[in-house]
Amino acid sequence: MKRVQDTLPPYVKVENGELWLTEDDRENLKISYRIKDVIFSEPSEFQHVMILDSYDFGRMLVLDGVVQTTSIDGHIYNEMISHIPLQLHPAAKKVLIIGGGDCGAAREAAKYPHIEEIHMVEIDEKVVQACKAHLQEVSGNLSDPRVKFIYDDGVAFVREHKNEYDVIIIDSSDPVGPAEALFSRDFYANVRRALKDDGLMVCQSQSPIFHLDILRRTYNNIGELFPHVKVYTATVPTYPGGLWSFTIGSTKPLSFPEQAAIPADTKYVNEGILKQCFELPQFLKTALEKR
Ligand code: SAM
């Protein structure tokens, strides 16, 4: 009979009768989570897709051994990547999400009644199906008719669309594998062309602690393409380093409306968060001043 550990990828192991996921972040940093149960585990055309039930973070989406989002802290990231740009563009009608397979960002965007269409371009249909079926704390089993799922490479998709979207949210995995090109200057140039004249974009730009080089490159690339660029942060416990960054590029100066209209059921974003999220620690201000 096959034992459970024989069918699992090597980063999920049974040790002393306990199941552990070890995320291999880098040579000198590995993060382990004790796992109650393997809910879903299948390779897709692009990556290995798992939904695990962990002791401290509840259910989590794991792609190629990297934790993407969890029941406990997924709302922090998903609210920050969606409500901040949607508050800065309070009249958005057409929104594009690139990546975002856990459906959390689309679920947050769908809370705005004035948004007419949300196009979600995710390369891997298996991630969406797994999260809708087994990670409803994050996906909410999203079935809003304004959300159109398009299974395609975000890089190719933006090349074909001009002057179409009010807000583009780039909710990508780390810059390895299929997501690598989502961090390139060419891609951001096409994102700019896919936006309407008064549109804005946001992307997750990695850890200011561990990936400052990627954050600086992203900030500089976006700053060369858009007249207005700004970084904001939030703390997401399951992302290495905790502190996480998001970068906005906009054709118009960035300011929140006098009267913020934040959906009633957010768990993280509120008016205070809008006021402080662009306040950066000194090391980060200094790093971003160097072009
Ligand atoms: N919140 C997460 C984080 O920062 O770790 C990421 C959210 S989401 C799960 C990232 C998604 O981007 C994945 O489902 C992945 O399949 C998708 N993705 C990666 N490369 C892509 C591409 N080139 N086009 C569209 N989607 C892509």
mmCIF file of C-alpha atoms and ligand atoms in Angstrom:
data_model
loop_
_atom_site.group_PDB
_atom_site.id
_atom_site.type_symbol
_atom_site.label_atom_id
_atom_site.label_comp_id
_atom_site.label_asym_id
_atom_site.label_seq_id
_atom_site.Cartn_x
_atom_site.Cartn_y
_atom_site.Cartn_z
ATOM 1 C CA MET A 1 0.000 0.000 0.000
ATOM 2 C CA LYS A 2 1.261 3.518 -0.878
ATOM 3 C CA ARG A 3 2.021 5.621 2.196
ATOM 4 C CA VAL A 4 0.857 9.294 2.127
ATOM 5 C CA GLN A 5 4.463 10.554 2.235
ATOM 6 C CA ASP A 6 5.310 8.639 -0.968
ATOM 7 C CA THR A 7 2.820 10.674 -3.003
ATOM 8 C CA LEU A 8 3.827 14.100 -1.688
ATOM 9 C CA PRO A 9 6.345 16.530 -3.168
ATOM 10 C CA PRO A 10 9.664 16.588 -1.265
ATOM 11 C CA TYR A 11 8.881 19.813 0.640
ATOM 12 C CA VAL A 12 6.074 18.053 2.565
ATOM 13 C CA LYS A 13 7.517 15.415 4.853
ATOM 14 C CA VAL A 14 6.479 13.192 7.731
ATOM 15 C CA GLU A 15 8.866 13.749 10.650
ATOM 16 C CA ASN A 16 8.368 11.832 13.909
ATOM 17 C CA GLY A 17 4.796 11.068 12.873
ATOM 18 C CA GLU A 18 4.022 14.759 12.141
ATOM 19 C CA LEU A 19 3.460 16.309 8.722
ATOM 20 C CA TRP A 20 5.561 19.410 7.933
ATOM 21 C CA LEU A 21 5.714 21.759 4.938
ATOM 22 C CA THR A 22 9.131 23.369 4.553
ATOM 23 C CA GLU A 23 9.231 26.443 2.333
ATOM 24 C CA ASP A 24 12.754 26.753 0.978
ATOM 25 C CA ASP A 25 12.995 30.529 0.750
ATOM 26 C CA ARG A 26 16.754 30.748 0.219
ATOM 27 C CA GLU A 27 19.987 29.003 1.087
ATOM 28 C CA ASN A 28 19.939 30.141 4.703
ATOM 29 C CA LEU A 29 16.232 30.505 5.359
ATOM 30 C CA LYS A 30 13.680 27.707 5.416
ATOM 31 C CA ILE A 31 10.263 28.144 7.013
ATOM 32 C CA SER A 32 8.354 25.119 8.305
ATOM 33 C CA TYR A 33 4.628 24.816 9.024
ATOM 34 C CA ARG A 34 3.087 21.859 10.869
ATOM 35 C CA ILE A 35 0.311 20.459 8.715
ATOM 36 C CA LYS A 36 -2.891 18.748 9.842
ATOM 37 C CA ASP A 37 -3.970 17.461 6.451
ATOM 38 C CA VAL A 38 -3.270 17.496 2.732
ATOM 39 C CA ILE A 39 -6.555 18.624 1.182
ATOM 40 C CA PHE A 40 -5.487 18.806 -2.478
ATOM 41 C CA SER A 41 -2.222 18.006 -4.227
ATOM 42 C CA GLU A 42 -1.882 17.876 -8.015
ATOM 43 C CA PRO A 43 0.625 19.035 -10.592
ATOM 44 C CA SER A 44 -0.703 21.424 -13.246
ATOM 45 C CA GLU A 45 0.876 22.351 -16.549
ATOM 46 C CA PHE A 46 2.655 25.231 -14.757
ATOM 47 C CA GLN A 47 3.319 24.258 -11.125
ATOM 48 C CA HIS A 48 2.474 21.898 -8.280
ATOM 49 C CA VAL A 49 -0.781 23.062 -6.669
ATOM 50 C CA MET A 50 -1.561 22.182 -3.053
ATOM 51 C CA ILE A 51 -4.162 23.149 -0.499
ATOM 52 C CA LEU A 52 -2.910 22.205 2.963
ATOM 53 C CA ASP A 53 -4.613 22.528 6.319
ATOM 54 C CA SER A 54 -2.047 23.884 8.760
ATOM 55 C CA TYR A 55 -2.193 24.159 12.553
ATOM 56 C CA ASP A 56 -1.434 27.886 12.903
ATOM 57 C CA PHE A 57 -2.585 29.410 9.598
ATOM 58 C CA GLY A 58 -5.573 27.238 8.705
ATOM 59 C CA ARG A 59 -5.923 26.267 5.061
ATOM 60 C CA MET A 60 -3.230 27.548 2.724
ATOM 61 C CA LEU A 61 -2.533 27.642 -1.003
ATOM 62 C CA VAL A 62 0.972 26.368 -1.775
ATOM 63 C CA LEU A 63 2.434 26.602 -5.307
ATOM 64 C CA ASP A 64 5.679 24.730 -5.968
ATOM 65 C CA GLY A 65 6.253 24.624 -2.209
ATOM 66 C CA VAL A 66 5.746 28.378 -1.666
ATOM 67 C CA VAL A 67 2.889 29.567 0.568
ATOM 68 C CA GLN A 68 0.763 32.023 -1.442
ATOM 69 C CA THR A 69 -2.098 32.829 0.886
ATOM 70 C CA THR A 70 -3.749 31.456 4.020
ATOM 71 C CA SER A 71 -7.094 31.553 5.800
ATOM 72 C CA ILE A 72 -5.564 33.524 8.670
ATOM 73 C CA ASP A 73 -3.692 36.324 6.904
ATOM 74 C CA GLY A 74 -4.852 36.212 3.237
ATOM 75 C CA HIS A 75 -7.264 39.072 3.852
ATOM 76 C CA ILE A 76 -4.416 41.465 4.751
ATOM 77 C CA TYR A 77 -2.704 41.045 1.393
ATOM 78 C CA ASN A 78 -5.894 40.794 -0.683
ATOM 79 C CA GLU A 79 -7.501 43.862 0.876
ATOM 80 C CA MET A 80 -4.313 45.902 0.512
ATOM 81 C CA ILE A 81 -3.723 44.990 -3.131
ATOM 82 C CA SER A 82 -7.317 45.811 -4.089
ATOM 83 C CA HIS A 83 -8.827 48.483 -1.820
ATOM 84 C CA ILE A 84 -5.865 50.871 -1.935
ATOM 85 C CA PRO A 85 -5.956 51.266 -5.766
ATOM 86 C CA LEU A 86 -9.759 51.178 -5.827
ATOM 87 C CA GLN A 87 -9.926 53.938 -3.199
ATOM 88 C CA LEU A 88 -7.447 55.992 -5.235
ATOM 89 C CA HIS A 89 -9.628 55.522 -8.335
ATOM 90 C CA PRO A 90 -13.108 55.692 -6.814
ATOM 91 C CA ALA A 91 -14.945 55.726 -10.164
ATOM 92 C CA ALA A 92 -13.352 52.601 -11.673
ATOM 93 C CA LYS A 93 -15.707 50.677 -13.949
ATOM 94 C CA LYS A 94 -13.423 48.141 -15.578
ATOM 95 C CA VAL A 95 -10.759 46.334 -13.559
ATOM 96 C CA LEU A 96 -8.145 43.819 -14.700
ATOM 97 C CA ILE A 97 -6.498 41.411 -12.266
ATOM 98 C CA ILE A 98 -3.441 39.529 -13.489
ATOM 99 C CA GLY A 99 -2.722 36.331 -11.520
ATOM 100 C CA GLY A 100 -4.737 36.307 -8.314
ATOM 101 C CA GLY A 101 -5.751 32.649 -8.702
ATOM 102 C CA ASP A 102 -6.872 32.384 -5.071
ATOM 103 C CA CYS A 103 -9.701 34.788 -6.096
ATOM 104 C CA GLY A 104 -9.174 36.963 -2.989
ATOM 105 C CA ALA A 105 -8.404 40.180 -4.897
ATOM 106 C CA ALA A 106 -11.360 39.674 -7.277
ATOM 107 C CA ARG A 107 -13.598 38.996 -4.285
ATOM 108 C CA GLU A 108 -12.536 42.339 -2.715
ATOM 109 C CA ALA A 109 -12.956 44.266 -5.996
ATOM 110 C CA ALA A 110 -16.453 42.788 -6.394
ATOM 111 C CA LYS A 111 -17.463 44.613 -3.191
ATOM 112 C CA TYR A 112 -17.714 47.887 -5.182
ATOM 113 C CA PRO A 113 -21.121 48.169 -6.863
ATOM 114 C CA HIS A 114 -19.879 50.816 -9.326
ATOM 115 C CA ILE A 115 -17.407 48.349 -10.896
ATOM 116 C CA GLU A 116 -19.052 46.885 -13.984
ATOM 117 C CA GLU A 117 -16.472 44.342 -15.137
ATOM 118 C CA ILE A 118 -13.624 42.492 -13.459
ATOM 119 C CA HIS A 119 -11.403 40.503 -15.802
ATOM 120 C CA MET A 120 -9.188 38.007 -14.010
ATOM 121 C CA VAL A 121 -6.361 36.706 -16.184
ATOM 122 C CA GLU A 122 -4.807 33.722 -14.441
ATOM 123 C CA ILE A 123 -2.391 31.390 -16.202
ATOM 124 C CA ASP A 124 -3.372 28.304 -14.174
ATOM 125 C CA GLU A 125 -7.012 27.215 -14.071
ATOM 126 C CA LYS A 126 -6.158 24.513 -11.526
ATOM 127 C CA VAL A 127 -5.293 27.171 -8.906
ATOM 128 C CA VAL A 128 -8.710 28.805 -9.314
ATOM 129 C CA GLN A 129 -10.589 25.491 -9.205
ATOM 130 C CA ALA A 130 -8.656 24.298 -6.128
ATOM 131 C CA CYS A 131 -9.203 27.593 -4.247
ATOM 132 C CA LYS A 132 -12.892 27.787 -5.125
ATOM 133 C CA ALA A 133 -13.431 24.235 -3.924
ATOM 134 C CA HIS A 134 -11.104 24.047 -0.914
ATOM 135 C CA LEU A 135 -10.051 27.547 0.181
ATOM 136 C CA GLN A 136 -13.315 29.401 0.510
ATOM 137 C CA GLU A 137 -12.052 31.473 3.472
ATOM 138 C CA VAL A 138 -10.027 33.330 0.802
ATOM 139 C CA SER A 139 -11.930 32.753 -2.452
ATOM 140 C CA GLY A 140 -15.414 33.014 -0.985
ATOM 141 C CA ASN A 141 -16.238 30.587 -3.828
ATOM 142 C CA LEU A 142 -16.487 33.734 -5.922
ATOM 143 C CA SER A 143 -19.361 33.607 -8.403
ATOM 144 C CA ASP A 144 -20.125 37.283 -9.129
ATOM 145 C CA PRO A 145 -21.359 37.624 -12.730
ATOM 146 C CA ARG A 146 -19.155 40.728 -13.216
ATOM 147 C CA VAL A 147 -16.038 38.572 -12.750
ATOM 148 C CA LYS A 148 -14.865 37.003 -15.998
ATOM 149 C CA PHE A 149 -12.166 34.336 -15.637
ATOM 150 C CA ILE A 150 -9.698 34.278 -18.520
ATOM 151 C CA TYR A 151 -7.105 31.481 -18.433
ATOM 152 C CA ASP A 152 -4.157 33.019 -20.211
ATOM 153 C CA ASP A 153 -0.660 34.361 -19.672
ATOM 154 C CA GLY A 154 -0.990 37.904 -18.313
ATOM 155 C CA VAL A 155 2.049 38.983 -20.343
ATOM 156 C CA ALA A 156 0.418 38.021 -23.655
ATOM 157 C CA PHE A 157 -2.977 39.351 -22.565
ATOM 158 C CA VAL A 158 -1.867 42.932 -21.840
ATOM 159 C CA ARG A 159 -0.024 43.097 -25.166
ATOM 160 C CA GLU A 160 -3.390 42.749 -26.932
ATOM 161 C CA HIS A 161 -5.351 45.351 -24.940
ATOM 162 C CA LYS A 162 -5.119 49.115 -25.332
ATOM 163 C CA ASN A 163 -6.741 51.950 -23.418
ATOM 164 C CA GLU A 164 -9.290 49.657 -21.814
ATOM 165 C CA TYR A 165 -8.976 49.400 -18.023
ATOM 166 C CA ASP A 166 -9.374 51.922 -15.190
ATOM 167 C CA VAL A 167 -7.366 49.858 -12.698
ATOM 168 C CA ILE A 168 -4.947 46.951 -13.259
ATOM 169 C CA ILE A 169 -3.979 44.826 -10.244
ATOM 170 C CA ILE A 170 -0.952 42.568 -10.709
ATOM 171 C CA ASP A 171 -1.393 39.872 -8.080
ATOM 172 C CA SER A 172 1.476 37.631 -9.070
ATOM 173 C CA SER A 173 3.481 34.942 -7.387
ATOM 174 C CA ASP A 174 7.231 35.442 -6.813
ATOM 175 C CA PRO A 175 9.361 36.346 -9.866
ATOM 176 C CA VAL A 176 10.329 32.784 -10.769
ATOM 177 C CA GLY A 177 8.664 30.443 -13.274
ATOM 178 C CA PRO A 178 5.544 31.779 -15.037
ATOM 179 C CA ALA A 179 5.496 35.003 -12.964
ATOM 180 C CA GLU A 180 9.045 36.124 -13.831
ATOM 181 C CA ALA A 181 7.961 38.212 -16.832
ATOM 182 C CA LEU A 182 5.311 39.948 -14.696
ATOM 183 C CA PHE A 183 8.194 41.898 -13.111
ATOM 184 C CA SER A 184 9.738 43.146 -16.375
ATOM 185 C CA ARG A 185 9.808 46.698 -17.712
ATOM 186 C CA ASP A 186 8.282 45.605 -21.038
ATOM 187 C CA PHE A 187 5.326 44.112 -19.218
ATOM 188 C CA TYR A 188 4.721 47.332 -17.223
ATOM 189 C CA ALA A 189 4.930 49.325 -20.480
ATOM 190 C CA ASN A 190 2.148 47.155 -21.912
ATOM 191 C CA VAL A 191 0.166 47.540 -18.686
ATOM 192 C CA ARG A 192 0.413 51.301 -19.098
ATOM 193 C CA ARG A 193 -0.940 51.004 -22.671
ATOM 194 C CA ALA A 194 -3.797 48.756 -21.492
ATOM 195 C CA LEU A 195 -4.894 51.453 -19.021
ATOM 196 C CA LYS A 196 -7.235 54.308 -19.872
ATOM 197 C CA ASP A 197 -5.715 57.798 -19.850
ATOM 198 C CA ASP A 198 -6.579 58.340 -16.175
ATOM 199 C CA GLY A 199 -5.906 54.738 -15.102
ATOM 200 C CA LEU A 200 -3.621 53.316 -12.448
ATOM 201 C CA MET A 201 -1.854 50.040 -11.736
ATOM 202 C CA VAL A 202 -0.619 48.270 -8.648
ATOM 203 C CA CYS A 203 1.657 45.265 -8.239
ATOM 204 C CA GLN A 204 3.004 43.298 -5.320
ATOM 205 C CA SER A 205 6.674 44.215 -5.218
ATOM 206 C CA GLN A 206 8.081 41.700 -2.726
ATOM 207 C CA SER A 207 9.799 42.032 0.641
ATOM 208 C CA PRO A 208 11.559 45.327 1.455
ATOM 209 C CA ILE A 209 13.733 43.326 3.851
ATOM 210 C CA PHE A 210 14.813 40.398 1.666
ATOM 211 C CA HIS A 211 14.148 41.603 -1.911
ATOM 212 C CA LEU A 212 14.985 45.279 -1.813
ATOM 213 C CA ASP A 213 16.710 44.915 -5.200
ATOM 214 C CA ILE A 214 13.456 43.706 -6.821
ATOM 215 C CA LEU A 215 11.433 46.418 -5.101
ATOM 216 C CA ARG A 216 13.851 49.152 -6.226
ATOM 217 C CA ARG A 217 13.912 47.842 -9.794
ATOM 218 C CA THR A 218 10.098 47.663 -9.865
ATOM 219 C CA TYR A 219 9.801 51.193 -8.441
ATOM 220 C CA ASN A 220 12.303 52.579 -10.948
ATOM 221 C CA ASN A 221 10.721 50.800 -13.934
ATOM 222 C CA ILE A 222 7.227 51.957 -13.021
ATOM 223 C CA GLY A 223 8.557 55.446 -12.222
ATOM 224 C CA GLU A 224 10.012 55.696 -15.745
ATOM 225 C CA LEU A 225 6.682 54.730 -17.319
ATOM 226 C CA PHE A 226 4.203 56.624 -15.120
ATOM 227 C CA PRO A 227 4.356 60.244 -13.955
ATOM 228 C CA HIS A 228 3.356 59.184 -10.423
ATOM 229 C CA VAL A 229 4.776 56.218 -8.509
ATOM 230 C CA LYS A 230 4.367 55.309 -4.852
ATOM 231 C CA VAL A 231 5.117 52.370 -2.561
ATOM 232 C CA TYR A 232 2.972 51.223 0.342
ATOM 233 C CA THR A 233 3.410 48.376 2.793
ATOM 234 C CA ALA A 234 1.568 45.970 5.053
ATOM 235 C CA THR A 235 2.646 43.154 7.324
ATOM 236 C CA VAL A 236 1.682 39.693 6.091
ATOM 237 C CA PRO A 237 2.931 37.037 8.559
ATOM 238 C CA THR A 238 3.292 34.168 6.059
ATOM 239 C CA TYR A 239 5.499 36.121 3.651
ATOM 240 C CA PRO A 240 9.205 35.865 4.508
ATOM 241 C CA GLY A 241 10.269 38.974 6.382
ATOM 242 C CA GLY A 242 6.659 39.848 7.283
ATOM 243 C CA LEU A 243 6.774 43.375 5.871
ATOM 244 C CA TRP A 244 5.496 43.356 2.264
ATOM 245 C CA SER A 245 5.480 46.036 -0.431
ATOM 246 C CA PHE A 246 3.090 47.138 -3.164
ATOM 247 C CA THR A 247 3.953 49.647 -5.900
ATOM 248 C CA ILE A 248 1.431 51.920 -7.628
ATOM 249 C CA GLY A 249 1.930 53.640 -10.973
ATOM 250 C CA SER A 250 -0.551 56.299 -11.970
ATOM 251 C CA THR A 251 -1.126 58.799 -14.730
ATOM 252 C CA LYS A 252 -2.814 61.176 -12.251
ATOM 253 C CA PRO A 253 -1.529 62.471 -8.888
ATOM 254 C CA LEU A 254 -2.395 59.994 -6.137
ATOM 255 C CA SER A 255 -4.799 61.085 -3.434
ATOM 256 C CA PHE A 256 -7.680 59.474 -1.583
ATOM 257 C CA PRO A 257 -11.106 61.135 -1.811
ATOM 258 C CA GLU A 258 -12.093 63.336 1.182
ATOM 259 C CA GLN A 259 -14.828 60.875 2.089
ATOM 260 C CA ALA A 260 -13.495 57.312 1.799
ATOM 261 C CA ALA A 261 -16.192 54.748 0.926
ATOM 262 C CA ILE A 262 -14.589 51.523 2.144
ATOM 263 C CA PRO A 263 -16.862 48.465 1.905
ATOM 264 C CA ALA A 264 -18.393 47.669 5.294
ATOM 265 C CA ASP A 265 -17.001 44.159 5.734
ATOM 266 C CA THR A 266 -13.235 44.674 5.397
ATOM 267 C CA LYS A 267 -11.145 43.033 8.117
ATOM 268 C CA TYR A 268 -7.913 45.011 7.634
ATOM 269 C CA VAL A 269 -8.375 48.168 5.562
ATOM 270 C CA ASN A 270 -9.983 51.160 7.263
ATOM 271 C CA GLU A 271 -9.534 54.933 7.042
ATOM 272 C CA GLY A 272 -6.543 54.858 9.372
ATOM 273 C CA ILE A 273 -4.785 52.300 7.157
ATOM 274 C CA LEU A 274 -5.387 54.519 4.099
ATOM 275 C CA LYS A 275 -3.780 57.418 5.956
ATOM 276 C CA GLN A 276 -0.671 55.539 7.081
ATOM 277 C CA CYS A 277 0.105 52.851 4.484
ATOM 278 C CA PHE A 278 2.240 55.192 2.338
ATOM 279 C CA GLU A 279 4.381 56.172 5.354
ATOM 280 C CA LEU A 280 7.634 54.301 4.763
ATOM 281 C CA PRO A 281 10.431 53.389 7.171
ATOM 282 C CA GLN A 282 13.606 55.418 6.692
ATOM 283 C CA PHE A 283 15.716 52.613 5.140
ATOM 284 C CA LEU A 284 13.090 52.189 2.450
ATOM 285 C CA LYS A 285 12.755 55.927 1.748
ATOM 286 C CA THR A 286 16.523 56.137 1.402
ATOM 287 C CA ALA A 287 16.649 53.083 -0.897
ATOM 288 C CA LEU A 288 13.926 54.480 -3.175
ATOM 289 C CA GLU A 289 15.546 57.911 -3.396
ATOM 290 C CA LYS A 290 18.568 56.303 -5.134
ATOM 291 C CA ARG A 291 17.434 55.870 -8.741
HETATM 292 N N1 SAM B 1 -0.735 36.626 -2.902
HETATM 293 C C1 SAM B 1 0.221 35.792 -3.486
HETATM 294 C C2 SAM B 1 1.652 36.106 -3.197
HETATM 295 O O1 SAM B 1 2.066 37.289 -3.232
HETATM 296 O O2 SAM B 1 2.390 35.159 -2.943
HETATM 297 C C3 SAM B 1 0.031 35.555 -4.939
HETATM 298 C C4 SAM B 1 -1.402 35.389 -5.347
HETATM 299 S S1 SAM B 1 -1.844 34.406 -6.663
HETATM 300 C C5 SAM B 1 -1.938 32.813 -6.018
HETATM 301 C C6 SAM B 1 -0.539 34.397 -7.833
HETATM 302 C C7 SAM B 1 -0.996 33.743 -9.124
HETATM 303 O O3 SAM B 1 -0.278 34.279 -10.240
HETATM 304 C C8 SAM B 1 -0.827 32.234 -9.187
HETATM 305 O O4 SAM B 1 -2.080 31.613 -9.115
HETATM 306 C C9 SAM B 1 -0.136 31.985 -10.540
HETATM 307 O O5 SAM B 1 -0.634 30.863 -11.228
HETATM 308 C C10 SAM B 1 -0.413 33.306 -11.254
HETATM 309 N N2 SAM B 1 0.527 33.606 -12.345
HETATM 310 C C11 SAM B 1 1.870 33.411 -12.347
HETATM 311 N N3 SAM B 1 2.375 33.814 -13.520
HETATM 312 C C12 SAM B 1 1.345 34.276 -14.274
HETATM 313 C C13 SAM B 1 1.247 34.824 -15.596
HETATM 314 N N4 SAM B 1 2.333 34.965 -16.353
HETATM 315 N N5 SAM B 1 0.024 35.207 -16.035
HETATM 316 C C14 SAM B 1 -1.084 35.067 -15.246
HETATM 317 N N6 SAM B 1 -1.051 34.543 -14.000
HETATM 318 C C15 SAM B 1 0.147 34.157 -13.523
#
